[in-house]
């Protein structure tokens, strides 16, 4: 790995902490946030929102999934971007006009129910924590890849840094920092990818999908972390150290066509141009499956579930919503969202290329399953250990850390915010600090247990819960007069509760086999309609409990800003 | 900071009939008089219609792709400039498409609002 990577990561972290300490001096209350908003143009605000939004899942996870699964997982980045279109169409302007700062606030403004507020608080915490876990995973992975430190140490170290930073008041409302993070992340992916493409071009465009599967570009030693079942399709000569097929090996071995089991810690040295053995536990897609659409393992249901979760989940993410408050008015909120849509769209052009080029230059990840590391490893693998390769590796590592730090700081701030106002206290600065500690410890513990799941998959689950709870609440709350507090609560409990249970089952117990597995790993296709259905029908049944002043509330949400209602 | 007063078009005829009072229409809207209520409902309905129409465009154009690939595998295998069409559609074309739809929405939604404001001001004129 690059000599410059660790200094780059440390520099990004130190700068973030330093800004956090500097931020202590100002911007501590929501009203400061408001004051700041007067000076923030939609363009700056949009860059800040994008900076906070593009997390480890976007920076590392998307490329890793593309490397493994090919074209079908492109729905992840498309959905992550399209979520902002749904937000723009149905939520942005009215939400800003409502004056709600958080989702629980919106419940109180629109439905005047304290109980619903508490329920929303619980879901904000659940979604926030679920989304924080993959950020910590990404941090652990990055440090592991850069320094070789154990995964747990990286997650722990960085989780503590962010928690303390947020507890001390850092990263709050400092729009230009978040905006800078966006440009840093974009640069950190876009600049190396130009070099990578030039390298690929000058190497005579090595095939992305050879019929026999990926091959090692150079002699490569692969060390498997845990017992791995390999499927060898072409007879391959390797130099092996460790245990292979139940017997100790130390030297040249001819891997015959068929299945072989390598025990944990076994090192296999492949020659250049050797075909990469398939590991079913990582990806069982053939080269054509990878290239062509159609998810052969889970089918259309899973694809549509993913589309629903990501398209509708963005609007329910706690850290996204808070930033809308910094818009001057409803029209500015709309323009900001449009610019965000453009900025994240530009960003998502690059991770795909990393995943694709990873097939050529880092195919060993398909054996170890450590595909989330493809973005970090690709520059040095493709460009070699020269200065260019080293500097670009360092740039990518720094970008990954920026992604992780900005997203988790934003999330932790939102979770700690609702925790301090609605659960642990009354929103004083001391309450906030206490809450930040609590809010930081929970995902840290989770991150240490669910290391085996892909970064993007866990994030996908967070989107599914948001889409099944807050999406119906926001959409119906903004557009339908008939929504009652009881109906909203019932819908959130039914849809969000179902999605959350499915998530817990998947995260804690591992994916279930067969159809039950598809229904629980991608719950949105059934939990989102369920939430809408329950919310509407229970509201109709409790029609007599419509909030008072409904007309005035609706007018406040929808009246053009020019009328100053 | 005082909010700036809403823009009011002043025509000589209006001046002759007396000053326009936009606050009055606003009050009518706020008090939920039947007329104000109808106006507000009309605006919400118009905005929702725009949002649903554009969401339908995306649902068909993007949401139809998995079905299309499943129903017509030939599309999935097609190539353009040497790149597989599904990769081009999902990896590149989807983003400008989403942005264009978003841009169209902002234009339409703002037009609805302008029409609403014009309507409210018109009513002010008539009542004054």
mmCIF file with all atom_site columns, C-alpha atoms in Angstrom, chain A residues 66 70-71 74-75 77-78 81-82 85 88-90 97 290-293 300 303-304 307 311 334-335 338 341-342 345 348-349 352 356 479 481 551-552 555 558 560 562-565, chain B residues 3-4 6 26 29-30 32 37 40-41 43-44 47-48 51 55 58 62-63 65-67 69 76-77 86-87 90-92 94-95 98-99 101-103 105-106 109-110 113 116-117:
data_model
loop_
_atom_site.group_PDB
_atom_site.id
_atom_site.type_symbol
_atom_site.label_atom_id
_atom_site.label_alt_id
_atom_site.label_comp_id
_atom_site.label_asym_id
_atom_site.label_entity_id
_atom_site.label_seq_id
_atom_site.pdbx_PDB_ins_code
_atom_site.Cartn_x
_atom_site.Cartn_y
_atom_site.Cartn_z
_atom_site.occupancy
_atom_site.B_iso_or_equiv
_atom_site.pdbx_formal_charge
_atom_site.auth_seq_id
_atom_site.auth_comp_id
_atom_site.auth_asym_id
_atom_site.auth_atom_id
_atom_site.pdbx_PDB_model_num
ATOM 1  C CA . UNK A 1 66  ? -20.393 -3.721  -9.089  1.00 0.00 ? 66  UNK A CA 1
ATOM 2  C CA . UNK A 1 70  ? -22.238 -6.432  -12.223 1.00 0.00 ? 70  UNK A CA 1
ATOM 3  C CA . UNK A 1 71  ? -24.967 -4.466  -13.918 1.00 0.00 ? 71  UNK A CA 1
ATOM 4  C CA . UNK A 1 74  ? -26.262 -0.272  -10.630 1.00 0.00 ? 74  UNK A CA 1
ATOM 5  C CA . UNK A 1 75  ? -29.747 0.226   -9.209  1.00 0.00 ? 75  UNK A CA 1
ATOM 6  C CA . UNK A 1 77  ? -26.421 4.375   -7.194  1.00 0.00 ? 77  UNK A CA 1
ATOM 7  C CA . UNK A 1 78  ? -29.334 5.158   -9.527  1.00 0.00 ? 78  UNK A CA 1
ATOM 8  C CA . UNK A 1 81  ? -29.680 9.688   -6.803  1.00 0.00 ? 81  UNK A CA 1
ATOM 9  C CA . UNK A 1 82  ? -33.345 9.174   -7.724  1.00 0.00 ? 82  UNK A CA 1
ATOM 10 C CA . UNK A 1 85  ? -36.001 13.389  -7.280  1.00 0.00 ? 85  UNK A CA 1
ATOM 11 C CA . UNK A 1 88  ? -37.960 17.140  -4.818  1.00 0.00 ? 88  UNK A CA 1
ATOM 12 C CA . UNK A 1 89  ? -41.326 16.136  -6.269  1.00 0.00 ? 89  UNK A CA 1
ATOM 13 C CA . UNK A 1 90  ? -43.194 15.361  -3.073  1.00 0.00 ? 90  UNK A CA 1
ATOM 14 C CA . UNK A 1 97  ? -42.266 25.767  4.676   1.00 0.00 ? 97  UNK A CA 1
ATOM 15 C CA . UNK A 1 290 ? -22.183 -10.214 -14.485 1.00 0.00 ? 290 UNK A CA 1
ATOM 16 C CA . UNK A 1 291 ? -22.437 -8.406  -17.800 1.00 0.00 ? 291 UNK A CA 1
ATOM 17 C CA . UNK A 1 292 ? -26.137 -8.891  -18.510 1.00 0.00 ? 292 UNK A CA 1
ATOM 18 C CA . UNK A 1 293 ? -29.124 -7.615  -16.532 1.00 0.00 ? 293 UNK A CA 1
ATOM 19 C CA . UNK A 1 300 ? -37.268 -9.211  -10.353 1.00 0.00 ? 300 UNK A CA 1
ATOM 20 C CA . UNK A 1 303 ? -34.681 -5.560  -8.038  1.00 0.00 ? 303 UNK A CA 1
ATOM 21 C CA . UNK A 1 304 ? -37.990 -3.758  -7.619  1.00 0.00 ? 304 UNK A CA 1
ATOM 22 C CA . UNK A 1 307 ? -35.709 0.412   -6.437  1.00 0.00 ? 307 UNK A CA 1
ATOM 23 C CA . UNK A 1 311 ? -36.180 5.902   -4.503  1.00 0.00 ? 311 UNK A CA 1
ATOM 24 C CA . UNK A 1 334 ? -36.545 23.053  -4.476  1.00 0.00 ? 334 UNK A CA 1
ATOM 25 C CA . UNK A 1 335 ? -33.553 24.551  -6.247  1.00 0.00 ? 335 UNK A CA 1
ATOM 26 C CA . UNK A 1 338 ? -32.263 19.993  -7.968  1.00 0.00 ? 338 UNK A CA 1
ATOM 27 C CA . UNK A 1 341 ? -29.576 15.721  -7.870  1.00 0.00 ? 341 UNK A CA 1
ATOM 28 C CA . UNK A 1 342 ? -27.029 17.024  -10.365 1.00 0.00 ? 342 UNK A CA 1
ATOM 29 C CA . UNK A 1 345 ? -25.433 12.217  -10.354 1.00 0.00 ? 345 UNK A CA 1
ATOM 30 C CA . UNK A 1 348 ? -22.070 8.290   -9.251  1.00 0.00 ? 348 UNK A CA 1
ATOM 31 C CA . UNK A 1 349 ? -20.555 8.139   -12.727 1.00 0.00 ? 349 UNK A CA 1
ATOM 32 C CA . UNK A 1 352 ? -19.073 2.036   -11.534 1.00 0.00 ? 352 UNK A CA 1
ATOM 33 C CA . UNK A 1 356 ? -15.571 -2.639  -13.697 1.00 0.00 ? 356 UNK A CA 1
ATOM 34 C CA . UNK A 1 479 ? -50.638 15.941  0.308   1.00 0.00 ? 479 UNK A CA 1
ATOM 35 C CA . UNK A 1 481 ? -55.864 16.160  4.460   1.00 0.00 ? 481 UNK A CA 1
ATOM 36 C CA . UNK A 1 551 ? -56.712 24.255  6.409   1.00 0.00 ? 551 UNK A CA 1
ATOM 37 C CA . UNK A 1 552 ? -54.219 26.639  7.955   1.00 0.00 ? 552 UNK A CA 1
ATOM 38 C CA . UNK A 1 555 ? -51.894 26.451  3.468   1.00 0.00 ? 555 UNK A CA 1
ATOM 39 C CA . UNK A 1 558 ? -48.234 24.852  0.102   1.00 0.00 ? 558 UNK A CA 1
ATOM 40 C CA . UNK A 1 560 ? -46.158 30.209  -2.421  1.00 0.00 ? 560 UNK A CA 1
ATOM 41 C CA . UNK A 1 562 ? -44.259 35.235  -2.155  1.00 0.00 ? 562 UNK A CA 1
ATOM 42 C CA . UNK A 1 563 ? -47.496 35.398  -0.141  1.00 0.00 ? 563 UNK A CA 1
ATOM 43 C CA . UNK A 1 564 ? -45.616 35.088  3.170   1.00 0.00 ? 564 UNK A CA 1
ATOM 44 C CA . UNK A 1 565 ? -48.346 33.109  4.857   1.00 0.00 ? 565 UNK A CA 1
ATOM 45 C CA . UNK B 2 3   ? -40.348 40.268  5.096   1.00 0.00 ? 3   UNK B CA 1
ATOM 46 C CA . UNK B 2 4   ? -40.610 42.263  1.874   1.00 0.00 ? 4   UNK B CA 1
ATOM 47 C CA . UNK B 2 6   ? -45.637 40.864  -1.814  1.00 0.00 ? 6   UNK B CA 1
ATOM 48 C CA . UNK B 2 26  ? -54.346 36.588  2.672   1.00 0.00 ? 26  UNK B CA 1
ATOM 49 C CA . UNK B 2 29  ? -57.034 32.380  2.866   1.00 0.00 ? 29  UNK B CA 1
ATOM 50 C CA . UNK B 2 30  ? -56.024 32.187  6.502   1.00 0.00 ? 30  UNK B CA 1
ATOM 51 C CA . UNK B 2 32  ? -60.517 29.447  5.616   1.00 0.00 ? 32  UNK B CA 1
ATOM 52 C CA . UNK B 2 37  ? -60.358 27.064  1.095   1.00 0.00 ? 37  UNK B CA 1
ATOM 53 C CA . UNK B 2 40  ? -55.872 26.467  -1.416  1.00 0.00 ? 40  UNK B CA 1
ATOM 54 C CA . UNK B 2 41  ? -57.271 23.074  -2.365  1.00 0.00 ? 41  UNK B CA 1
ATOM 55 C CA . UNK B 2 43  ? -53.230 24.818  -5.537  1.00 0.00 ? 43  UNK B CA 1
ATOM 56 C CA . UNK B 2 44  ? -52.462 21.612  -3.628  1.00 0.00 ? 44  UNK B CA 1
ATOM 57 C CA . UNK B 2 47  ? -48.987 20.768  -7.439  1.00 0.00 ? 47  UNK B CA 1
ATOM 58 C CA . UNK B 2 48  ? -49.751 17.147  -6.663  1.00 0.00 ? 48  UNK B CA 1
ATOM 59 C CA . UNK B 2 51  ? -45.540 15.742  -9.069  1.00 0.00 ? 51  UNK B CA 1
ATOM 60 C CA . UNK B 2 55  ? -43.111 10.571  -11.000 1.00 0.00 ? 55  UNK B CA 1
ATOM 61 C CA . UNK B 2 58  ? -39.735 8.150   -14.101 1.00 0.00 ? 58  UNK B CA 1
ATOM 62 C CA . UNK B 2 62  ? -36.622 3.759   -15.261 1.00 0.00 ? 62  UNK B CA 1
ATOM 63 C CA . UNK B 2 63  ? -38.950 1.367   -13.449 1.00 0.00 ? 63  UNK B CA 1
ATOM 64 C CA . UNK B 2 65  ? -36.167 -1.270  -17.408 1.00 0.00 ? 65  UNK B CA 1
ATOM 65 C CA . UNK B 2 66  ? -35.942 -4.453  -15.285 1.00 0.00 ? 66  UNK B CA 1
ATOM 66 C CA . UNK B 2 67  ? -39.154 -5.704  -16.895 1.00 0.00 ? 67  UNK B CA 1
ATOM 67 C CA . UNK B 2 69  ? -34.586 -6.606  -19.758 1.00 0.00 ? 69  UNK B CA 1
ATOM 68 C CA . UNK B 2 76  ? -29.850 -6.512  -22.470 1.00 0.00 ? 76  UNK B CA 1
ATOM 69 C CA . UNK B 2 77  ? -27.342 -7.961  -24.924 1.00 0.00 ? 77  UNK B CA 1
ATOM 70 C CA . UNK B 2 86  ? -27.908 -1.742  -19.876 1.00 0.00 ? 86  UNK B CA 1
ATOM 71 C CA . UNK B 2 87  ? -24.587 -0.446  -18.535 1.00 0.00 ? 87  UNK B CA 1
ATOM 72 C CA . UNK B 2 90  ? -28.036 2.570   -15.717 1.00 0.00 ? 90  UNK B CA 1
ATOM 73 C CA . UNK B 2 91  ? -24.442 3.721   -15.394 1.00 0.00 ? 91  UNK B CA 1
ATOM 74 C CA . UNK B 2 92  ? -24.642 6.956   -17.347 1.00 0.00 ? 92  UNK B CA 1
ATOM 75 C CA . UNK B 2 94  ? -30.077 7.616   -15.798 1.00 0.00 ? 94  UNK B CA 1
ATOM 76 C CA . UNK B 2 95  ? -28.442 10.610  -14.108 1.00 0.00 ? 95  UNK B CA 1
ATOM 77 C CA . UNK B 2 98  ? -33.291 12.343  -13.506 1.00 0.00 ? 98  UNK B CA 1
ATOM 78 C CA . UNK B 2 99  ? -31.875 15.849  -13.570 1.00 0.00 ? 99  UNK B CA 1
ATOM 79 C CA . UNK B 2 101 ? -37.131 15.564  -14.940 1.00 0.00 ? 101 UNK B CA 1
ATOM 80 C CA . UNK B 2 102 ? -36.230 17.471  -11.781 1.00 0.00 ? 102 UNK B CA 1
ATOM 81 C CA . UNK B 2 103 ? -35.589 20.637  -13.766 1.00 0.00 ? 103 UNK B CA 1
ATOM 82 C CA . UNK B 2 105 ? -40.667 19.846  -12.162 1.00 0.00 ? 105 UNK B CA 1
ATOM 83 C CA . UNK B 2 106 ? -39.130 22.972  -10.672 1.00 0.00 ? 106 UNK B CA 1
ATOM 84 C CA . UNK B 2 109 ? -44.212 23.911  -9.819  1.00 0.00 ? 109 UNK B CA 1
ATOM 85 C CA . UNK B 2 110 ? -43.019 27.505  -9.864  1.00 0.00 ? 110 UNK B CA 1
ATOM 86 C CA . UNK B 2 113 ? -47.316 29.089  -7.738  1.00 0.00 ? 113 UNK B CA 1
ATOM 87 C CA . UNK B 2 116 ? -51.858 31.088  -7.711  1.00 0.00 ? 116 UNK B CA 1
ATOM 88 C CA . UNK B 2 117 ? -50.320 34.375  -6.646  1.00 0.00 ? 117 UNK B CA 1
#
